[in-house]
Coordinates of N, CA and C in Angstrom, one line a residue:
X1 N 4.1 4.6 22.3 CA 3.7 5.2 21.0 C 2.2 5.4 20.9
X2 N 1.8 4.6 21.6 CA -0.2 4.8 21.4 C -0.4 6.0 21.8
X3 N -1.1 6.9 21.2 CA -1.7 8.0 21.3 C -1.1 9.5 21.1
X4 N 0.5 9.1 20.9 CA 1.3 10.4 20.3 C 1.2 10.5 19.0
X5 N 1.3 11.9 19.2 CA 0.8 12.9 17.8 C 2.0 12.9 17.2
X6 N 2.0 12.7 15.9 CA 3.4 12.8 14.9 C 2.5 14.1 14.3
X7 N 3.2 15.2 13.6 CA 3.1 16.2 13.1 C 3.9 15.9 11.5
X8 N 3.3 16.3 10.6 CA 4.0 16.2 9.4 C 4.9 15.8 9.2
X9 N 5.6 16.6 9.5 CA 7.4 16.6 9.8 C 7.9 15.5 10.1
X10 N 7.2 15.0 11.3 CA 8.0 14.3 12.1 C 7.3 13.0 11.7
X11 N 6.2 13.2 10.9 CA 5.6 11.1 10.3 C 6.5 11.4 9.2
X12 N 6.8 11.9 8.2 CA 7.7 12.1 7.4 C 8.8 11.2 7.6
X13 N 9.3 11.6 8.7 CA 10.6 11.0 8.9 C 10.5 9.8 9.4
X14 N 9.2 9.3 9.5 CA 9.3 8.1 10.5 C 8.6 7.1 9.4
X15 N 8.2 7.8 8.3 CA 8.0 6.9 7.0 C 9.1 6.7 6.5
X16 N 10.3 7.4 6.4 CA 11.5 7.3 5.6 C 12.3 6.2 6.6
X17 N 12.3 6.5 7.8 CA 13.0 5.3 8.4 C 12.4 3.5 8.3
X18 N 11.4 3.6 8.2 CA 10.5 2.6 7.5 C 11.0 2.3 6.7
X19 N 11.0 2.8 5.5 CA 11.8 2.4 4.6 C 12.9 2.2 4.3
X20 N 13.5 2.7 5.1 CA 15.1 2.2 5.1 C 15.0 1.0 5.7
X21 N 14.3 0.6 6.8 CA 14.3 -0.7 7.4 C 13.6 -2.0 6.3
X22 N 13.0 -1.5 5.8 CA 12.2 -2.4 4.2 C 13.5 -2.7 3.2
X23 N 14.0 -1.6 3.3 CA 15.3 -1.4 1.7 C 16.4 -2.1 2.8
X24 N 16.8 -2.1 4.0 CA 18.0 -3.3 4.8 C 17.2 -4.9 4.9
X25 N 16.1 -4.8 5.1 CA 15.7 -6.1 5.2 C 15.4 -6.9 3.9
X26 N 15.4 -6.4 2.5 CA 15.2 -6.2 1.6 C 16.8 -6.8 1.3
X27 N 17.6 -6.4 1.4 CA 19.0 -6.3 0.9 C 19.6 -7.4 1.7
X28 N 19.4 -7.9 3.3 CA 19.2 -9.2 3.9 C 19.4 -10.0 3.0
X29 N 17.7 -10.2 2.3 CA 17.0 -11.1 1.6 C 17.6 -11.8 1.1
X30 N 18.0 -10.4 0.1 CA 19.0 -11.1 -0.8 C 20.5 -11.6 -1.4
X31 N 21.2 -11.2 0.0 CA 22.1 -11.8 0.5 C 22.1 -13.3 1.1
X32 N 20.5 -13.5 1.5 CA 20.4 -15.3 1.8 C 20.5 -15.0 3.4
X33 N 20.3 -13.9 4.0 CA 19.9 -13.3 5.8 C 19.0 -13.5 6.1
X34 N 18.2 -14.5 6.2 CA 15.9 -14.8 6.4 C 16.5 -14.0 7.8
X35 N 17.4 -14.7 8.8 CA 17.1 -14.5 10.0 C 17.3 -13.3 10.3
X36 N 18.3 -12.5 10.3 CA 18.7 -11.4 10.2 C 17.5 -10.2 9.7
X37 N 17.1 -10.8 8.3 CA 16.0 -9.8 8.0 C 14.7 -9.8 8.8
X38 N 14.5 -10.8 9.4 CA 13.0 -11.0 10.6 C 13.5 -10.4 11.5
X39 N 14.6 -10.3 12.2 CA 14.8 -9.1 13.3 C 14.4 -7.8 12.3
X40 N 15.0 -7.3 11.5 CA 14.9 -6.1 11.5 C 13.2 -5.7 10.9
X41 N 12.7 -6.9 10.1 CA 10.9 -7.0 10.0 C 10.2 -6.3 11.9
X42 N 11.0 -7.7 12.5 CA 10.3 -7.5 14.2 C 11.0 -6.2 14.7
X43 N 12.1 -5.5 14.1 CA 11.8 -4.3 14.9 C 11.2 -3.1 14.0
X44 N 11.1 -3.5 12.9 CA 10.5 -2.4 12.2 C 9.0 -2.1 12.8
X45 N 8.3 -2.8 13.5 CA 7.3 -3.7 13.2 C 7.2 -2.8 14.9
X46 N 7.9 -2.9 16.0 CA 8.1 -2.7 17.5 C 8.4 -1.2 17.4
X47 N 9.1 -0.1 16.7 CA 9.2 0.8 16.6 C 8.4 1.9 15.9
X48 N 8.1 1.3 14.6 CA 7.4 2.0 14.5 C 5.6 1.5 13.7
X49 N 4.6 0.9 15.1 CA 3.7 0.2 14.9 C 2.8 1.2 13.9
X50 N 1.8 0.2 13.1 CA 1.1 1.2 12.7 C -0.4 1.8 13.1
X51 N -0.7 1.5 14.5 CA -1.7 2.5 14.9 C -0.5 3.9 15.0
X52 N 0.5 4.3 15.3 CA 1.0 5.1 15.6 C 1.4 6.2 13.8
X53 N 2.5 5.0 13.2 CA 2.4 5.9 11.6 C 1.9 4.6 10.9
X54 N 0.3 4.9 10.4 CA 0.1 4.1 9.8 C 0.9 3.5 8.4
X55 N 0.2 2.9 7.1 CA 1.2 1.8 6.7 C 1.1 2.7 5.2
X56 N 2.0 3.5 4.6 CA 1.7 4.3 3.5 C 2.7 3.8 2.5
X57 N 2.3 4.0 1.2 CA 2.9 4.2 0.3 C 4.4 4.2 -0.2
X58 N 4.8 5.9 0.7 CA 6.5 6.5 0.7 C 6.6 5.3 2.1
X59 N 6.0 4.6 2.8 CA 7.0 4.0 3.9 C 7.2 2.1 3.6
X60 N 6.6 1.7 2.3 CA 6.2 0.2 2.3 C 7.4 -0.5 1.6
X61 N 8.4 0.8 0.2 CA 8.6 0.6 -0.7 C 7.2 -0.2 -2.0
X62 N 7.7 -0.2 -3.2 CA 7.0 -0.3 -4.3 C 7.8 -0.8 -5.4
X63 N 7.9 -2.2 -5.4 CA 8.5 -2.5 -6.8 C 7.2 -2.8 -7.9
X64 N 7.6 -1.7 -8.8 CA 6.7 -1.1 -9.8 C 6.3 -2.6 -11.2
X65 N 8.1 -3.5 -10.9 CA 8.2 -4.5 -12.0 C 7.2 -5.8 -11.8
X66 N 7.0 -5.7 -10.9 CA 6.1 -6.7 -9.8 C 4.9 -6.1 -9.3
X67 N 4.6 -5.5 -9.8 CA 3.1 -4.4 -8.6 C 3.2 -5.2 -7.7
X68 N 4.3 -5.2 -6.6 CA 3.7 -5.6 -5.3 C 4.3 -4.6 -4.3
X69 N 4.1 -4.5 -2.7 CA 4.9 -3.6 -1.9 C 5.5 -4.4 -1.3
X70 N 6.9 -3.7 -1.3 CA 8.3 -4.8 -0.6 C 8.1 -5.1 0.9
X71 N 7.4 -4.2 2.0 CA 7.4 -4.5 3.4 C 6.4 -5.7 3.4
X72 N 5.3 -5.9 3.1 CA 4.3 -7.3 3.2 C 4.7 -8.5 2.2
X73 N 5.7 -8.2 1.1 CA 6.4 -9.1 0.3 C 7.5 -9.3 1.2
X74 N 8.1 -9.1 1.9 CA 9.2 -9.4 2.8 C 8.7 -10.2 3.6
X75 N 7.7 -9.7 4.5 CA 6.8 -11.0 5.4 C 6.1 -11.8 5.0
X76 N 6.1 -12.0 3.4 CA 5.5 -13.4 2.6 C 6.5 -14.3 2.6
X77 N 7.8 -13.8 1.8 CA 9.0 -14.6 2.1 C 9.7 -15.1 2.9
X78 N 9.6 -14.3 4.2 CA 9.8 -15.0 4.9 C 9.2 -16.3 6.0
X79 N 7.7 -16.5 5.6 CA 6.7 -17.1 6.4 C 5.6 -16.9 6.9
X80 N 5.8 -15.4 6.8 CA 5.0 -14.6 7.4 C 3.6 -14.3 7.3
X81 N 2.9 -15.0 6.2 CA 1.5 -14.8 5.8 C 0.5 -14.0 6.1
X82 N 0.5 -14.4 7.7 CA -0.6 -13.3 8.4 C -0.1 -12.1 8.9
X83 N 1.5 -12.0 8.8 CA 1.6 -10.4 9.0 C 1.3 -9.6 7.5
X84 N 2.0 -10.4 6.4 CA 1.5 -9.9 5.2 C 0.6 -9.5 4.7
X85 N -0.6 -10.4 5.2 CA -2.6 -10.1 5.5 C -2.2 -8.9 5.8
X86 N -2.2 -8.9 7.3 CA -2.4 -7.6 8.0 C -1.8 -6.6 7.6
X87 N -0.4 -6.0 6.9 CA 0.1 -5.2 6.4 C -1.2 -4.4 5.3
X88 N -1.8 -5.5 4.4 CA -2.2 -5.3 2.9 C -3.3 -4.7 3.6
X89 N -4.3 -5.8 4.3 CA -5.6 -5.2 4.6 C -5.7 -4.0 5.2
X90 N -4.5 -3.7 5.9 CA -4.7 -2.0 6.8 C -4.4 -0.8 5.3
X91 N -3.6 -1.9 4.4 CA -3.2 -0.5 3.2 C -4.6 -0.3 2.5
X92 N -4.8 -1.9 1.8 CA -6.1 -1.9 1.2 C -7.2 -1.0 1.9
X93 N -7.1 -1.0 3.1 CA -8.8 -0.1 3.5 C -8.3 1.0 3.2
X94 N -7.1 1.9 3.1 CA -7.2 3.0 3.3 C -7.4 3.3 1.1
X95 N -6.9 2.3 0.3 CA -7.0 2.8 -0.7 C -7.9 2.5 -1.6
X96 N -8.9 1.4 -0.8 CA -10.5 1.4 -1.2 C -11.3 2.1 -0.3
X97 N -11.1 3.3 0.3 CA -11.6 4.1 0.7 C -11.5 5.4 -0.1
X98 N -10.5 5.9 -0.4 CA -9.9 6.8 -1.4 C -10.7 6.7 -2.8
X99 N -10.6 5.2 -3.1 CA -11.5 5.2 -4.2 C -13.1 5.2 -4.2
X100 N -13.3 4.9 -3.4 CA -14.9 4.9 -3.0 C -15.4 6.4 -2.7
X101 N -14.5 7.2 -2.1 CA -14.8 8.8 -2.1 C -14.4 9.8 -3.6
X102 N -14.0 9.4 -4.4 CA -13.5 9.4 -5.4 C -14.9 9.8 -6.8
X103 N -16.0 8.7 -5.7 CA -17.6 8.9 -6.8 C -18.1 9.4 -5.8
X104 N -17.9 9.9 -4.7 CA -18.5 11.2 -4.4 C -18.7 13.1 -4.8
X105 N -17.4 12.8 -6.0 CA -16.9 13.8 -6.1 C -18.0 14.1 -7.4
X106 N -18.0 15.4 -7.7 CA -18.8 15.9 -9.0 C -17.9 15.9 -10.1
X107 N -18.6 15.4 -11.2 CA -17.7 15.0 -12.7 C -16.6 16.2 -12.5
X108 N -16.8 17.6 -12.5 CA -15.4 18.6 -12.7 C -14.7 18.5 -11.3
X109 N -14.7 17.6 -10.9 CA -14.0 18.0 -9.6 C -12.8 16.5 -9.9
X110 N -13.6 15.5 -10.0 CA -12.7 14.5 -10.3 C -11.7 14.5 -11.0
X111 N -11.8 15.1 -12.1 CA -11.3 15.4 -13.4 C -9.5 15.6 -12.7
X112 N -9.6 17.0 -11.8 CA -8.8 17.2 -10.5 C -8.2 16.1 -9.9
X113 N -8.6 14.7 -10.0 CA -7.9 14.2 -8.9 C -7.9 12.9 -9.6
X114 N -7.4 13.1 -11.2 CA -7.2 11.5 -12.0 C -5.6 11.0 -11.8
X115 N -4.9 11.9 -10.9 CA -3.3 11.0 -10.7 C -3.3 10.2 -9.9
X116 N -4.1 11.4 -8.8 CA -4.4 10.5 -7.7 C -5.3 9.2 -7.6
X117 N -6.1 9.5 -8.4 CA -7.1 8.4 -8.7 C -6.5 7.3 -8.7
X118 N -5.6 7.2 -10.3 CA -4.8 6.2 -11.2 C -3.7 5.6 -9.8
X119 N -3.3 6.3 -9.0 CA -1.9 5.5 -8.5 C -3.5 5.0 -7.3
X120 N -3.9 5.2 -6.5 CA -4.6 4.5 -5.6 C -5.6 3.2 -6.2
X121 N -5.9 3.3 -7.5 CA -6.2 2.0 -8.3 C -4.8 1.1 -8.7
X122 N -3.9 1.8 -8.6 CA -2.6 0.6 -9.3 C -2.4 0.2 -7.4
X123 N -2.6 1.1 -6.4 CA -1.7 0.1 -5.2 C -3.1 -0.8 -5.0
X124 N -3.9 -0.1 -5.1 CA -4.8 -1.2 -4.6 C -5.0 -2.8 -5.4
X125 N -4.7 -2.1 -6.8 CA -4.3 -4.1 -7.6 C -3.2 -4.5 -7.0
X126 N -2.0 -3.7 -6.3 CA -0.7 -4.4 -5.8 C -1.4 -4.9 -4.3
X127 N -2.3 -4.6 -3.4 CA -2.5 -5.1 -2.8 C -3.7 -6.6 -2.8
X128 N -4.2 -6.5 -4.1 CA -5.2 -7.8 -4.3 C -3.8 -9.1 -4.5
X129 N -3.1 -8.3 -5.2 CA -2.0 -9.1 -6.3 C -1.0 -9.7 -4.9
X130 N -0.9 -8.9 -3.5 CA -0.2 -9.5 -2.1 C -1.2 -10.3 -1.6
X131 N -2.4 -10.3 -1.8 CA -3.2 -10.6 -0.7 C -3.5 -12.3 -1.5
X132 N -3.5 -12.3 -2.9 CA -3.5 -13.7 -3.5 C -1.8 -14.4 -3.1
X133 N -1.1 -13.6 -2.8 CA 0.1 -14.6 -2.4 C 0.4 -14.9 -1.5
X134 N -0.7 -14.6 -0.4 CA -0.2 -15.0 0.8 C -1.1 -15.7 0.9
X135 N -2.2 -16.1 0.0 CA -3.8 -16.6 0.1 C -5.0 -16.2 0.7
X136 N -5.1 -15.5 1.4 CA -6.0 -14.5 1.8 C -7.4 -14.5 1.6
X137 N -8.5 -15.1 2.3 CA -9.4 -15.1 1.8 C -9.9 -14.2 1.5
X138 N -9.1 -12.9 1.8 CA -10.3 -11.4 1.5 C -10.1 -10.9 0.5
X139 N -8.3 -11.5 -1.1 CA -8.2 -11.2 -1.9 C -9.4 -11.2 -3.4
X140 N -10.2 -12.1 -2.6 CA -11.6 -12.0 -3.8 C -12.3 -11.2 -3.7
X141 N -12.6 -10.7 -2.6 CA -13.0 -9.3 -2.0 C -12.9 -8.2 -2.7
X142 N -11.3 -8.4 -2.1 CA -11.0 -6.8 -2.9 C -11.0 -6.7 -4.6
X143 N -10.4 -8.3 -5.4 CA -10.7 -8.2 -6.3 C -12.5 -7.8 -7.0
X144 N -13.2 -8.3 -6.5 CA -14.8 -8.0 -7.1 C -14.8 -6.6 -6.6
X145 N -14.4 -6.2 -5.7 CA -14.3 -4.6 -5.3 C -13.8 -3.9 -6.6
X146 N -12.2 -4.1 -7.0 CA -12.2 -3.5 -8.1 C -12.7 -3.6 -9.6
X147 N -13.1 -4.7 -9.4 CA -14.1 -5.1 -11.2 C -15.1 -4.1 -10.7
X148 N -16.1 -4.0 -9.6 CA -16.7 -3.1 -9.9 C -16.7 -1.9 -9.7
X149 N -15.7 -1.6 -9.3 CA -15.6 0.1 -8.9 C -15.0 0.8 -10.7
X150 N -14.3 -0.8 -11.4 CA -14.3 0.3 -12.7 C -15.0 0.4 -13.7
X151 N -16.2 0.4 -13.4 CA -17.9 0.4 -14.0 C -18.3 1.8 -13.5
X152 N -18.3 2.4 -12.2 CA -18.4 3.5 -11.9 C -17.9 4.8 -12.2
X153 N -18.1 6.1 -12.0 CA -18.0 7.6 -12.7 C -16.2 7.4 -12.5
X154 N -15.5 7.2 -11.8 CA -14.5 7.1 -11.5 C -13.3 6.1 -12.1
X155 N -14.2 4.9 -12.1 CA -13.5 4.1 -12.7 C -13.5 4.2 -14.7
X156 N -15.0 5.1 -15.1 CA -14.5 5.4 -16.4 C -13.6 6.5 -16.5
X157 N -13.8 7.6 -15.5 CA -12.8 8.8 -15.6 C -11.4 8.1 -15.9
X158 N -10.8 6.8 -15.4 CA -9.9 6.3 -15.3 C -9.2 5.9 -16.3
X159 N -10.1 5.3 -17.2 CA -10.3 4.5 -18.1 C -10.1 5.5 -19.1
X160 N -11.0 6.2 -19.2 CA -10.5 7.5 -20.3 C -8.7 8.1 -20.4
X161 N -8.8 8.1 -19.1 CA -7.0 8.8 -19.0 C -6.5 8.1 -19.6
X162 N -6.3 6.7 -19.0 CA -5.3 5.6 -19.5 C -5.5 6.2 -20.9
X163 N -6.3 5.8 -21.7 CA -7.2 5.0 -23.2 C -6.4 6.4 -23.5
X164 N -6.2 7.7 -23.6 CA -5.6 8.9 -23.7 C -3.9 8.5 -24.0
X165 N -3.4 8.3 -22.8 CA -2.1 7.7 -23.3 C -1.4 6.6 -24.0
X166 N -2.0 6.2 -24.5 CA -2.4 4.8 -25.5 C -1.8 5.5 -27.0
X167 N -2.8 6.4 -27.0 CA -2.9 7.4 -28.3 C -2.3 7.7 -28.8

């Protein structure tokens, strides 16, 4: 897998099958299968690594009632702590990066990109909110990362929207 090119299309499908292996291991769980669901963790995990399709969003699942993501919550419950780390931290960089490019943008441009904004500030609390359950020293990190990123142009752009639907 190292160094093949997935083309749209084809990481597409290979996020969807991710998640189907998240939503079987998932469904495992909670039938009381630990063992059963760590195979299909260890091959989700062998098939499709994430230097190859990194760790997104449409492929992690998202329970919304929990802000957490079910693929690194699967490897909490099961034991798994430091794959859980590693899952979060590879999401976390990409969506404190997103936010950090976010105040590079000029006030009318951002304006443009407050959905996107808003959902890459809620995964990224779901990833502080995994990274404190598996204990993670780097969840203070990212926490003071977002206390202060919503002090910034972006983080009031934010703050306005919400404060908007409130109304």
């Amino acid at each position: 897998w190292e160094g093949i090119y997935l083309d749209e299309t084809n990481m597409r499908m290979c996020y969807t099958h991710r998640n189907m292996m998240v939503i079987l291991a998932k469904c495992l769980m909670d039938e009381g299968k630990k063992d059963k669901a760590l195979r299909v963790m260890e091959k989700c995990k062998k098939e499709l690594p994430s230097s190859t399709v990194p760790y997104h969003y449409m492929s992690t699942g998202f329970n919304w009632d929990e802000n957490l993501f079910d693929l690194p919550e699967i490897w909490h419950q099961l034991g798994k702590d430091k794959e859980s780390e590693r899952v979060l931290l590879e999401m976390g960089k990409n969506f404190r990066q997103y936010l950090t490019w976010y105040n590079s943008l000029s006030s009318e441009r951002l304006g443009s990109y407050g959905r996107d904004c808003e959902r890459n500030y809620i995964f990224l609390a779901a990833v502080v909110s995994g990274l404190k359950r598996c204990n993670s020293k780097q969840a203070a990190e990212y926490e003071d990362f977002l206390t202060r990123w919503e002090e910034t142009p972006a983080g009031n752009m934010l703050a306005r929207r919400l404060s908007m639907r409130l109304q």
